[in-house]
Amino acid sequence: MLNQPLLREAMEFLVKNPSSAKFEEVTYKRGREPGEWTMCGSVSVKNSYGSYADFERFVGTVIIDEMKPHYLVHSVGGLSDKLCQLEGL
């Protein structure tokens, strides 16, 4: 299900260099509405020096509409780990 280009695009305003994003441990859980999924994972992006930073947790939603996924990332770092735990992911 993971569409890395769309996920990178969804992180555009949340991380410094979204085009360099690497993802790990991306998991999904069905949401309350049909075609809606909660998504949690870890992301690492290049910093200002060109090195990859440590992986940070992120949480978001994937909505599949007419067979096309739409990604929305709610949070990177901070409370993301706790939110993923609360979702069971």
mmCIF file with all atom_site columns, C-alpha atoms in Angstrom:
data_model
loop_
_atom_site.group_PDB
_atom_site.id
_atom_site.type_symbol
_atom_site.label_atom_id
_atom_site.label_alt_id
_atom_site.label_comp_id
_atom_site.label_asym_id
_atom_site.label_entity_id
_atom_site.label_seq_id
_atom_site.pdbx_PDB_ins_code
_atom_site.Cartn_x
_atom_site.Cartn_y
_atom_site.Cartn_z
_atom_site.occupancy
_atom_site.B_iso_or_equiv
_atom_site.pdbx_formal_charge
_atom_site.auth_seq_id
_atom_site.auth_comp_id
_atom_site.auth_asym_id
_atom_site.auth_atom_id
_atom_site.pdbx_PDB_model_num
ATOM 1  C CA . MET A 1 1  ? 0.000   0.000  0.000  1.00 0.00 ? 1  MET A CA 1
ATOM 2  C CA . LEU A 1 2  ? 2.911   2.384  0.642  1.00 0.00 ? 2  LEU A CA 1
ATOM 3  C CA . ASN A 1 3  ? 3.305   4.980  -2.087 1.00 0.00 ? 3  ASN A CA 1
ATOM 4  C CA . GLN A 1 4  ? 6.577   6.675  -1.132 1.00 0.00 ? 4  GLN A CA 1
ATOM 5  C CA . PRO A 1 5  ? 6.316   9.624  -3.557 1.00 0.00 ? 5  PRO A CA 1
ATOM 6  C CA . LEU A 1 6  ? 2.850   10.538 -2.225 1.00 0.00 ? 6  LEU A CA 1
ATOM 7  C CA . LEU A 1 7  ? 4.004   10.120 1.377  1.00 0.00 ? 7  LEU A CA 1
ATOM 8  C CA . ARG A 1 8  ? 7.026   12.359 0.743  1.00 0.00 ? 8  ARG A CA 1
ATOM 9  C CA . GLU A 1 9  ? 4.710   14.960 -0.791 1.00 0.00 ? 9  GLU A CA 1
ATOM 10 C CA . ALA A 1 10 ? 2.453   14.803 2.276  1.00 0.00 ? 10 ALA A CA 1
ATOM 11 C CA . MET A 1 11 ? 5.457   15.602 4.504  1.00 0.00 ? 11 MET A CA 1
ATOM 12 C CA . GLU A 1 12 ? 6.363   18.715 2.524  1.00 0.00 ? 12 GLU A CA 1
ATOM 13 C CA . PHE A 1 13 ? 5.582   21.181 5.328  1.00 0.00 ? 13 PHE A CA 1
ATOM 14 C CA . LEU A 1 14 ? 6.598   18.925 8.231  1.00 0.00 ? 14 LEU A CA 1
ATOM 15 C CA . VAL A 1 15 ? 10.222  18.014 7.474  1.00 0.00 ? 15 VAL A CA 1
ATOM 16 C CA . LYS A 1 16 ? 13.146  19.987 6.102  1.00 0.00 ? 16 LYS A CA 1
ATOM 17 C CA . ASN A 1 17 ? 13.980  17.847 3.057  1.00 0.00 ? 17 ASN A CA 1
ATOM 18 C CA . PRO A 1 18 ? 11.014  15.591 2.184  1.00 0.00 ? 18 PRO A CA 1
ATOM 19 C CA . SER A 1 19 ? 12.477  14.439 -1.141 1.00 0.00 ? 19 SER A CA 1
ATOM 20 C CA . SER A 1 20 ? 15.249  12.652 0.806  1.00 0.00 ? 20 SER A CA 1
ATOM 21 C CA . ALA A 1 21 ? 12.857  10.845 3.158  1.00 0.00 ? 21 ALA A CA 1
ATOM 22 C CA . LYS A 1 22 ? 13.520  7.192  3.990  1.00 0.00 ? 22 LYS A CA 1
ATOM 23 C CA . PHE A 1 23 ? 10.740  5.181  5.629  1.00 0.00 ? 23 PHE A CA 1
ATOM 24 C CA . GLU A 1 24 ? 10.777  2.229  8.014  1.00 0.00 ? 24 GLU A CA 1
ATOM 25 C CA . GLU A 1 25 ? 8.180   0.136  9.785  1.00 0.00 ? 25 GLU A CA 1
ATOM 26 C CA . VAL A 1 26 ? 5.145   1.721  8.118  1.00 0.00 ? 26 VAL A CA 1
ATOM 27 C CA . THR A 1 27 ? 2.011   0.003  9.427  1.00 0.00 ? 27 THR A CA 1
ATOM 28 C CA . TYR A 1 28 ? -1.684  0.541  8.774  1.00 0.00 ? 28 TYR A CA 1
ATOM 29 C CA . LYS A 1 29 ? -4.944  0.041  10.617 1.00 0.00 ? 29 LYS A CA 1
ATOM 30 C CA . ARG A 1 30 ? -8.418  0.352  9.116  1.00 0.00 ? 30 ARG A CA 1
ATOM 31 C CA . GLY A 1 31 ? -10.130 3.601  10.026 1.00 0.00 ? 31 GLY A CA 1
ATOM 32 C CA . ARG A 1 32 ? -13.743 4.193  10.947 1.00 0.00 ? 32 ARG A CA 1
ATOM 33 C CA . GLU A 1 33 ? -14.818 5.112  7.439  1.00 0.00 ? 33 GLU A CA 1
ATOM 34 C CA . PRO A 1 34 ? -14.580 2.880  4.353  1.00 0.00 ? 34 PRO A CA 1
ATOM 35 C CA . GLY A 1 35 ? -11.344 3.497  2.469  1.00 0.00 ? 35 GLY A CA 1
ATOM 36 C CA . GLU A 1 36 ? -9.698  5.216  5.455  1.00 0.00 ? 36 GLU A CA 1
ATOM 37 C CA . TRP A 1 37 ? -6.547  3.910  7.105  1.00 0.00 ? 37 TRP A CA 1
ATOM 38 C CA . THR A 1 38 ? -4.465  5.169  10.022 1.00 0.00 ? 38 THR A CA 1
ATOM 39 C CA . MET A 1 39 ? -0.755  4.985  9.241  1.00 0.00 ? 39 MET A CA 1
ATOM 40 C CA . CYS A 1 40 ? 2.281   5.016  11.539 1.00 0.00 ? 40 CYS A CA 1
ATOM 41 C CA . GLY A 1 41 ? 5.945   4.619  10.736 1.00 0.00 ? 41 GLY A CA 1
ATOM 42 C CA . SER A 1 42 ? 9.401   6.088  11.054 1.00 0.00 ? 42 SER A CA 1
ATOM 43 C CA . VAL A 1 43 ? 11.053  8.615  8.765  1.00 0.00 ? 43 VAL A CA 1
ATOM 44 C CA . SER A 1 44 ? 14.599  9.926  8.372  1.00 0.00 ? 44 SER A CA 1
ATOM 45 C CA . VAL A 1 45 ? 15.517  12.901 6.196  1.00 0.00 ? 45 VAL A CA 1
ATOM 46 C CA . LYS A 1 46 ? 18.764  14.609 5.273  1.00 0.00 ? 46 LYS A CA 1
ATOM 47 C CA . ASN A 1 47 ? 19.747  17.529 7.475  1.00 0.00 ? 47 ASN A CA 1
ATOM 48 C CA . SER A 1 48 ? 21.440  20.783 6.425  1.00 0.00 ? 48 SER A CA 1
ATOM 49 C CA . TYR A 1 49 ? 24.829  19.023 6.322  1.00 0.00 ? 49 TYR A CA 1
ATOM 50 C CA . GLY A 1 50 ? 23.614  16.335 3.921  1.00 0.00 ? 50 GLY A CA 1
ATOM 51 C CA . SER A 1 51 ? 23.628  13.562 6.522  1.00 0.00 ? 51 SER A CA 1
ATOM 52 C CA . TYR A 1 52 ? 20.575  11.547 7.463  1.00 0.00 ? 52 TYR A CA 1
ATOM 53 C CA . ALA A 1 53 ? 19.040  12.409 10.832 1.00 0.00 ? 53 ALA A CA 1
ATOM 54 C CA . ASP A 1 54 ? 17.795  9.776  13.279 1.00 0.00 ? 54 ASP A CA 1
ATOM 55 C CA . PHE A 1 55 ? 14.499  8.117  12.460 1.00 0.00 ? 55 PHE A CA 1
ATOM 56 C CA . GLU A 1 56 ? 11.436  9.797  13.995 1.00 0.00 ? 56 GLU A CA 1
ATOM 57 C CA . ARG A 1 57 ? 7.923   8.405  14.325 1.00 0.00 ? 57 ARG A CA 1
ATOM 58 C CA . PHE A 1 58 ? 5.108   9.861  12.253 1.00 0.00 ? 58 PHE A CA 1
ATOM 59 C CA . VAL A 1 59 ? 1.342   9.383  12.184 1.00 0.00 ? 59 VAL A CA 1
ATOM 60 C CA . GLY A 1 60 ? -1.089  10.058 9.385  1.00 0.00 ? 60 GLY A CA 1
ATOM 61 C CA . THR A 1 61 ? -4.122  8.971  7.414  1.00 0.00 ? 61 THR A CA 1
ATOM 62 C CA . VAL A 1 62 ? -4.471  7.354  4.017  1.00 0.00 ? 62 VAL A CA 1
ATOM 63 C CA . ILE A 1 63 ? -7.784  7.776  2.217  1.00 0.00 ? 63 ILE A CA 1
ATOM 64 C CA . ILE A 1 64 ? -8.392  5.642  -0.844 1.00 0.00 ? 64 ILE A CA 1
ATOM 65 C CA . ASP A 1 65 ? -10.828 7.371  -3.169 1.00 0.00 ? 65 ASP A CA 1
ATOM 66 C CA . GLU A 1 66 ? -11.654 5.838  -6.550 1.00 0.00 ? 66 GLU A CA 1
ATOM 67 C CA . MET A 1 67 ? -8.628  3.526  -6.215 1.00 0.00 ? 67 MET A CA 1
ATOM 68 C CA . LYS A 1 68 ? -6.236  6.465  -5.718 1.00 0.00 ? 68 LYS A CA 1
ATOM 69 C CA . PRO A 1 69 ? -4.565  6.942  -2.307 1.00 0.00 ? 69 PRO A CA 1
ATOM 70 C CA . HIS A 1 70 ? -4.393  10.361 -0.662 1.00 0.00 ? 70 HIS A CA 1
ATOM 71 C CA . TYR A 1 71 ? -1.846  10.762 2.153  1.00 0.00 ? 71 TYR A CA 1
ATOM 72 C CA . LEU A 1 72 ? -2.134  13.190 5.052  1.00 0.00 ? 72 LEU A CA 1
ATOM 73 C CA . VAL A 1 73 ? 0.634   13.283 7.669  1.00 0.00 ? 73 VAL A CA 1
ATOM 74 C CA . HIS A 1 74 ? -0.572  14.721 10.966 1.00 0.00 ? 74 HIS A CA 1
ATOM 75 C CA . SER A 1 75 ? 2.641   14.728 12.977 1.00 0.00 ? 75 SER A CA 1
ATOM 76 C CA . VAL A 1 76 ? 6.362   13.889 12.798 1.00 0.00 ? 76 VAL A CA 1
ATOM 77 C CA . GLY A 1 77 ? 8.214   13.380 16.073 1.00 0.00 ? 77 GLY A CA 1
ATOM 78 C CA . GLY A 1 78 ? 6.747   14.857 19.257 1.00 0.00 ? 78 GLY A CA 1
ATOM 79 C CA . LEU A 1 79 ? 3.555   13.019 20.180 1.00 0.00 ? 79 LEU A CA 1
ATOM 80 C CA . SER A 1 80 ? 3.584   10.748 17.117 1.00 0.00 ? 80 SER A CA 1
ATOM 81 C CA . ASP A 1 81 ? 4.918   7.739  19.033 1.00 0.00 ? 81 ASP A CA 1
ATOM 82 C CA . LYS A 1 82 ? 2.231   8.069  21.698 1.00 0.00 ? 82 LYS A CA 1
ATOM 83 C CA . LEU A 1 83 ? -0.512  8.521  19.088 1.00 0.00 ? 83 LEU A CA 1
ATOM 84 C CA . CYS A 1 84 ? 0.670   5.397  17.256 1.00 0.00 ? 84 CYS A CA 1
ATOM 85 C CA . GLN A 1 85 ? 0.625   3.442  20.526 1.00 0.00 ? 85 GLN A CA 1
ATOM 86 C CA . LEU A 1 86 ? -2.912  4.613  21.245 1.00 0.00 ? 86 LEU A CA 1
ATOM 87 C CA . GLU A 1 87 ? -3.936  3.383  17.760 1.00 0.00 ? 87 GLU A CA 1
ATOM 88 C CA . GLY A 1 88 ? -2.299  0.016  18.441 1.00 0.00 ? 88 GLY A CA 1
ATOM 89 C CA . LEU A 1 89 ? 0.326   0.525  15.752 1.00 0.00 ? 89 LEU A CA 1
#
